[in-house]
Amino acid sequence: MSLVLDPAAQDLLFREARTANTFTDEPVTDEQVQAIYDLVKFGPTAFNQTPLRIVLVRTPEARQRLVPHLAEGNQAKTAAAPLVAILAADNEFHHELPDLFPHFPQARDIFFSTRPARESAAGLNAALQAAYFIVGVRAAGLAAGPMTGFDHAGVQKEFLDDDHTPLMIVNIGKPGDDAWFPRSPRLSYDDVITTV
């Protein structure tokens, strides 16, 4: 059985897509980011919770505050990327649940009344939304360079608050010269899929 999605779209979103390490200086507009969000917000999450929060780092001053918190190998490419997004989990996402999950508004109090329960759910579902966001960046014809090599506590203190946990930083833009490392191997179907 073949996939319904056009092969060119499959390539754009998955087979040809890779983590970009260099970018052109073409800007990424607010309109592009809005279009990305307006697409990926429909990706499913548990209880339709929406814990992902995104901080767009655009100004040179904000970039100077961010770069020192990155692993050394991530600093130069982040300093040069047209747009940088800090993706974080909102651990107080439950306040919106009665509006986002109106057919079962009591889910907020039944499942998410404690901070540990919220942190666990927020981390998982925001990571899922972050994956949708990366695919959305690709759907916009841009390249994404997601990174987890950074001082999480430092980024949280500099850009967030105690209710938000940073998950990853994503450089975004049109790929530049020598943007790609060689494609790394992937596990085979039989290595991953088990039928019982």
PDB file of C-alpha atoms in Angstrom, residues 3-171:
ATOM      1  CA  LEU A   3       1.112   6.632   0.964  1.00  0.00           C
ATOM      2  CA  VAL A   4      -1.558   9.136  -0.075  1.00  0.00           C
ATOM      3  CA  LEU A   5       0.778  12.112   0.377  1.00  0.00           C
ATOM      4  CA  ASP A   6       2.473  13.218  -2.841  1.00  0.00           C
ATOM      5  CA  PRO A   7       6.066  11.864  -3.122  1.00  0.00           C
ATOM      6  CA  ALA A   8       7.447  15.405  -3.457  1.00  0.00           C
ATOM      7  CA  ALA A   9       5.767  16.348  -0.174  1.00  0.00           C
ATOM      8  CA  GLN A  10       7.117  13.176   1.434  1.00  0.00           C
ATOM      9  CA  ASP A  11      10.612  14.233   0.373  1.00  0.00           C
ATOM     10  CA  LEU A  12      10.121  17.811   1.595  1.00  0.00           C
ATOM     11  CA  LEU A  13       8.843  16.786   5.005  1.00  0.00           C
ATOM     12  CA  PHE A  14      10.894  13.647   5.669  1.00  0.00           C
ATOM     13  CA  ARG A  15      13.221  11.941   3.184  1.00  0.00           C
ATOM     14  CA  GLU A  16      15.182  15.006   2.054  1.00  0.00           C
ATOM     15  CA  ALA A  17      14.748  17.050   5.232  1.00  0.00           C
ATOM     16  CA  ARG A  18      17.689  17.254   7.588  1.00  0.00           C
ATOM     17  CA  THR A  19      19.007  19.411  10.370  1.00  0.00           C
ATOM     18  CA  ALA A  20      20.453  22.546   8.795  1.00  0.00           C
ATOM     19  CA  ASN A  21      23.778  23.831  10.079  1.00  0.00           C
ATOM     20  CA  THR A  22      24.127  26.943   7.898  1.00  0.00           C
ATOM     21  CA  PHE A  23      21.556  29.409   6.635  1.00  0.00           C
ATOM     22  CA  THR A  24      21.290  32.235   4.132  1.00  0.00           C
ATOM     23  CA  ASP A  25      20.569  35.716   5.460  1.00  0.00           C
ATOM     24  CA  GLU A  26      17.051  35.724   3.966  1.00  0.00           C
ATOM     25  CA  PRO A  27      14.727  36.731   6.806  1.00  0.00           C
ATOM     26  CA  VAL A  28      11.984  34.539   8.216  1.00  0.00           C
ATOM     27  CA  THR A  29       8.885  36.708   8.496  1.00  0.00           C
ATOM     28  CA  ASP A  30       6.222  36.863  11.165  1.00  0.00           C
ATOM     29  CA  GLU A  31       3.748  35.874   8.440  1.00  0.00           C
ATOM     30  CA  GLN A  32       5.703  32.673   7.788  1.00  0.00           C
ATOM     31  CA  VAL A  33       5.758  31.821  11.489  1.00  0.00           C
ATOM     32  CA  GLN A  34       2.019  32.530  11.727  1.00  0.00           C
ATOM     33  CA  ALA A  35       1.346  30.216   8.771  1.00  0.00           C
ATOM     34  CA  ILE A  36       3.460  27.487  10.369  1.00  0.00           C
ATOM     35  CA  TYR A  37       1.599  27.781  13.659  1.00  0.00           C
ATOM     36  CA  ASP A  38      -1.805  27.913  11.958  1.00  0.00           C
ATOM     37  CA  LEU A  39      -0.986  24.548  10.359  1.00  0.00           C
ATOM     38  CA  VAL A  40       0.681  22.684  13.205  1.00  0.00           C
ATOM     39  CA  LYS A  41      -1.764  23.735  15.929  1.00  0.00           C
ATOM     40  CA  PHE A  42      -4.074  21.006  14.621  1.00  0.00           C
ATOM     41  CA  GLY A  43      -1.666  18.185  15.525  1.00  0.00           C
ATOM     42  CA  PRO A  44      -3.199  15.893  18.163  1.00  0.00           C
ATOM     43  CA  THR A  45      -2.183  15.896  21.809  1.00  0.00           C
ATOM     44  CA  ALA A  46      -3.598  14.202  24.905  1.00  0.00           C
ATOM     45  CA  PHE A  47      -6.777  15.971  26.047  1.00  0.00           C
ATOM     46  CA  ASN A  48      -6.076  18.557  23.339  1.00  0.00           C
ATOM     47  CA  GLN A  49      -3.666  20.168  25.764  1.00  0.00           C
ATOM     48  CA  THR A  50      -1.456  22.776  24.172  1.00  0.00           C
ATOM     49  CA  PRO A  51       1.569  23.200  26.426  1.00  0.00           C
ATOM     50  CA  LEU A  52       4.076  24.288  23.763  1.00  0.00           C
ATOM     51  CA  ARG A  53       5.229  27.887  24.109  1.00  0.00           C
ATOM     52  CA  ILE A  54       7.602  29.502  21.624  1.00  0.00           C
ATOM     53  CA  VAL A  55       9.925  32.441  22.200  1.00  0.00           C
ATOM     54  CA  LEU A  56      11.168  33.946  18.925  1.00  0.00           C
ATOM     55  CA  VAL A  57      14.677  35.354  19.289  1.00  0.00           C
ATOM     56  CA  ARG A  58      14.956  38.111  16.686  1.00  0.00           C
ATOM     57  CA  THR A  59      16.899  41.049  18.096  1.00  0.00           C
ATOM     58  CA  PRO A  60      20.703  41.157  18.246  1.00  0.00           C
ATOM     59  CA  GLU A  61      20.440  41.874  21.976  1.00  0.00           C
ATOM     60  CA  ALA A  62      18.366  38.752  22.601  1.00  0.00           C
ATOM     61  CA  ARG A  63      20.725  36.697  20.446  1.00  0.00           C
ATOM     62  CA  GLN A  64      23.672  37.909  22.552  1.00  0.00           C
ATOM     63  CA  ARG A  65      21.818  36.781  25.675  1.00  0.00           C
ATOM     64  CA  LEU A  66      21.098  33.341  24.196  1.00  0.00           C
ATOM     65  CA  VAL A  67      24.342  32.300  22.492  1.00  0.00           C
ATOM     66  CA  PRO A  68      26.498  31.984  25.648  1.00  0.00           C
ATOM     67  CA  HIS A  69      24.059  29.361  26.984  1.00  0.00           C
ATOM     68  CA  LEU A  70      24.597  27.091  23.959  1.00  0.00           C
ATOM     69  CA  ALA A  71      27.090  24.283  23.592  1.00  0.00           C
ATOM     70  CA  GLU A  72      30.167  25.550  21.784  1.00  0.00           C
ATOM     71  CA  GLY A  73      29.328  23.663  18.586  1.00  0.00           C
ATOM     72  CA  ASN A  74      25.908  25.329  18.426  1.00  0.00           C
ATOM     73  CA  GLN A  75      26.949  28.937  19.022  1.00  0.00           C
ATOM     74  CA  ALA A  76      28.114  30.122  15.593  1.00  0.00           C
ATOM     75  CA  LYS A  77      25.188  28.662  13.641  1.00  0.00           C
ATOM     76  CA  THR A  78      22.704  30.119  16.114  1.00  0.00           C
ATOM     77  CA  ALA A  79      24.376  33.522  15.969  1.00  0.00           C
ATOM     78  CA  ALA A  80      23.999  33.484  12.167  1.00  0.00           C
ATOM     79  CA  ALA A  81      20.530  31.922  11.746  1.00  0.00           C
ATOM     80  CA  PRO A  82      17.808  34.298  10.479  1.00  0.00           C
ATOM     81  CA  LEU A  83      15.433  33.231  13.259  1.00  0.00           C
ATOM     82  CA  VAL A  84      15.859  31.260  16.456  1.00  0.00           C
ATOM     83  CA  ALA A  85      12.958  29.747  18.395  1.00  0.00           C
ATOM     84  CA  ILE A  86      13.096  28.596  21.998  1.00  0.00           C
ATOM     85  CA  LEU A  87      10.543  25.805  22.388  1.00  0.00           C
ATOM     86  CA  ALA A  88       9.297  25.335  25.940  1.00  0.00           C
ATOM     87  CA  ALA A  89       6.656  23.431  27.891  1.00  0.00           C
ATOM     88  CA  ASP A  90       4.139  25.449  29.906  1.00  0.00           C
ATOM     89  CA  ASN A  91       3.677  23.513  33.143  1.00  0.00           C
ATOM     90  CA  GLU A  92       0.539  25.510  33.915  1.00  0.00           C
ATOM     91  CA  PHE A  93      -1.199  24.535  30.653  1.00  0.00           C
ATOM     92  CA  HIS A  94      -4.130  23.105  32.600  1.00  0.00           C
ATOM     93  CA  HIS A  95      -5.752  26.525  33.005  1.00  0.00           C
ATOM     94  CA  GLU A  96      -6.790  26.415  29.332  1.00  0.00           C
ATOM     95  CA  LEU A  97      -8.110  22.850  29.409  1.00  0.00           C
ATOM     96  CA  PRO A  98     -11.784  23.716  30.075  1.00  0.00           C
ATOM     97  CA  ASP A  99     -11.751  25.790  26.864  1.00  0.00           C
ATOM     98  CA  LEU A 100      -9.616  23.389  24.825  1.00  0.00           C
ATOM     99  CA  PHE A 101     -11.380  20.212  25.981  1.00  0.00           C
ATOM    100  CA  PRO A 102     -14.927  21.507  26.577  1.00  0.00           C
ATOM    101  CA  HIS A 103     -16.692  18.136  26.510  1.00  0.00           C
ATOM    102  CA  PHE A 104     -14.723  17.053  29.603  1.00  0.00           C
ATOM    103  CA  PRO A 105     -13.658  20.235  31.432  1.00  0.00           C
ATOM    104  CA  GLN A 106     -13.175  18.376  34.715  1.00  0.00           C
ATOM    105  CA  ALA A 107     -10.102  16.693  33.185  1.00  0.00           C
ATOM    106  CA  ARG A 108      -8.124  19.668  34.457  1.00  0.00           C
ATOM    107  CA  ASP A 109      -8.859  18.833  38.092  1.00  0.00           C
ATOM    108  CA  ILE A 110      -8.988  15.048  37.782  1.00  0.00           C
ATOM    109  CA  PHE A 111      -5.698  14.498  35.949  1.00  0.00           C
ATOM    110  CA  PHE A 112      -3.642  17.674  36.319  1.00  0.00           C
ATOM    111  CA  SER A 113      -4.211  18.982  39.835  1.00  0.00           C
ATOM    112  CA  THR A 114      -0.589  18.368  40.902  1.00  0.00           C
ATOM    113  CA  ARG A 115       2.540  19.964  39.522  1.00  0.00           C
ATOM    114  CA  PRO A 116       4.363  16.637  38.892  1.00  0.00           C
ATOM    115  CA  ALA A 117       1.428  15.382  36.797  1.00  0.00           C
ATOM    116  CA  ARG A 118       1.395  18.635  34.815  1.00  0.00           C
ATOM    117  CA  GLU A 119       5.165  18.624  34.255  1.00  0.00           C
ATOM    118  CA  SER A 120       5.066  15.069  32.943  1.00  0.00           C
ATOM    119  CA  ALA A 121       2.143  15.769  30.607  1.00  0.00           C
ATOM    120  CA  ALA A 122       3.515  19.132  29.503  1.00  0.00           C
ATOM    121  CA  GLY A 123       6.933  17.705  28.660  1.00  0.00           C
ATOM    122  CA  LEU A 124       5.524  14.848  26.597  1.00  0.00           C
ATOM    123  CA  ASN A 125       2.862  16.825  24.740  1.00  0.00           C
ATOM    124  CA  ALA A 126       5.008  19.907  24.152  1.00  0.00           C
ATOM    125  CA  ALA A 127       7.706  17.634  22.686  1.00  0.00           C
ATOM    126  CA  LEU A 128       5.055  16.178  20.394  1.00  0.00           C
ATOM    127  CA  GLN A 129       4.026  19.700  19.383  1.00  0.00           C
ATOM    128  CA  ALA A 130       7.693  20.600  18.859  1.00  0.00           C
ATOM    129  CA  ALA A 131       7.946  17.746  16.341  1.00  0.00           C
ATOM    130  CA  TYR A 132       4.878  19.100  14.550  1.00  0.00           C
ATOM    131  CA  PHE A 133       6.510  22.544  14.560  1.00  0.00           C
ATOM    132  CA  ILE A 134       9.660  21.197  12.882  1.00  0.00           C
ATOM    133  CA  VAL A 135       7.576  19.486  10.195  1.00  0.00           C
ATOM    134  CA  GLY A 136       5.646  22.756   9.785  1.00  0.00           C
ATOM    135  CA  VAL A 137       8.895  24.663   9.260  1.00  0.00           C
ATOM    136  CA  ARG A 138       9.745  22.185   6.505  1.00  0.00           C
ATOM    137  CA  ALA A 139       6.244  22.556   5.006  1.00  0.00           C
ATOM    138  CA  ALA A 140       6.939  26.304   4.732  1.00  0.00           C
ATOM    139  CA  GLY A 141       9.975  25.547   2.560  1.00  0.00           C
ATOM    140  CA  LEU A 142      12.391  26.421   5.348  1.00  0.00           C
ATOM    141  CA  ALA A 143      15.015  24.373   7.130  1.00  0.00           C
ATOM    142  CA  ALA A 144      15.073  23.689  10.848  1.00  0.00           C
ATOM    143  CA  GLY A 145      18.082  23.085  13.031  1.00  0.00           C
ATOM    144  CA  PRO A 146      16.773  21.725  16.354  1.00  0.00           C
ATOM    145  CA  MET A 147      19.245  21.511  19.235  1.00  0.00           C
ATOM    146  CA  THR A 148      19.172  20.291  22.814  1.00  0.00           C
ATOM    147  CA  GLY A 149      22.812  21.135  23.501  1.00  0.00           C
ATOM    148  CA  PHE A 150      22.371  24.134  25.778  1.00  0.00           C
ATOM    149  CA  ASP A 151      22.255  25.131  29.432  1.00  0.00           C
ATOM    150  CA  HIS A 152      18.571  24.534  30.130  1.00  0.00           C
ATOM    151  CA  ALA A 153      18.603  26.296  33.508  1.00  0.00           C
ATOM    152  CA  GLY A 154      20.402  29.294  32.017  1.00  0.00           C
ATOM    153  CA  VAL A 155      17.958  29.620  29.107  1.00  0.00           C
ATOM    154  CA  GLN A 156      15.027  29.261  31.483  1.00  0.00           C
ATOM    155  CA  LYS A 157      16.361  32.012  33.734  1.00  0.00           C
ATOM    156  CA  GLU A 158      17.196  34.323  30.820  1.00  0.00           C
ATOM    157  CA  PHE A 159      14.032  33.935  28.725  1.00  0.00           C
ATOM    158  CA  LEU A 160      11.330  32.064  30.662  1.00  0.00           C
ATOM    159  CA  ASP A 161      10.053  31.648  34.214  1.00  0.00           C
ATOM    160  CA  ASP A 162       9.682  28.810  36.708  1.00  0.00           C
ATOM    161  CA  ASP A 163       6.467  27.640  35.037  1.00  0.00           C
ATOM    162  CA  HIS A 164       8.135  27.043  31.653  1.00  0.00           C
ATOM    163  CA  THR A 165      10.674  24.316  30.900  1.00  0.00           C
ATOM    164  CA  PRO A 166      12.876  24.771  27.814  1.00  0.00           C
ATOM    165  CA  LEU A 167      12.866  21.715  25.544  1.00  0.00           C
ATOM    166  CA  MET A 168      14.906  22.672  22.499  1.00  0.00           C
ATOM    167  CA  ILE A 169      16.203  25.565  20.464  1.00  0.00           C
ATOM    168  CA  VAL A 170      15.466  25.601  16.736  1.00  0.00           C
ATOM    169  CA  ASN A 171      17.386  27.628  14.164  1.00  0.00           C
TER     170      ASN A 171
END
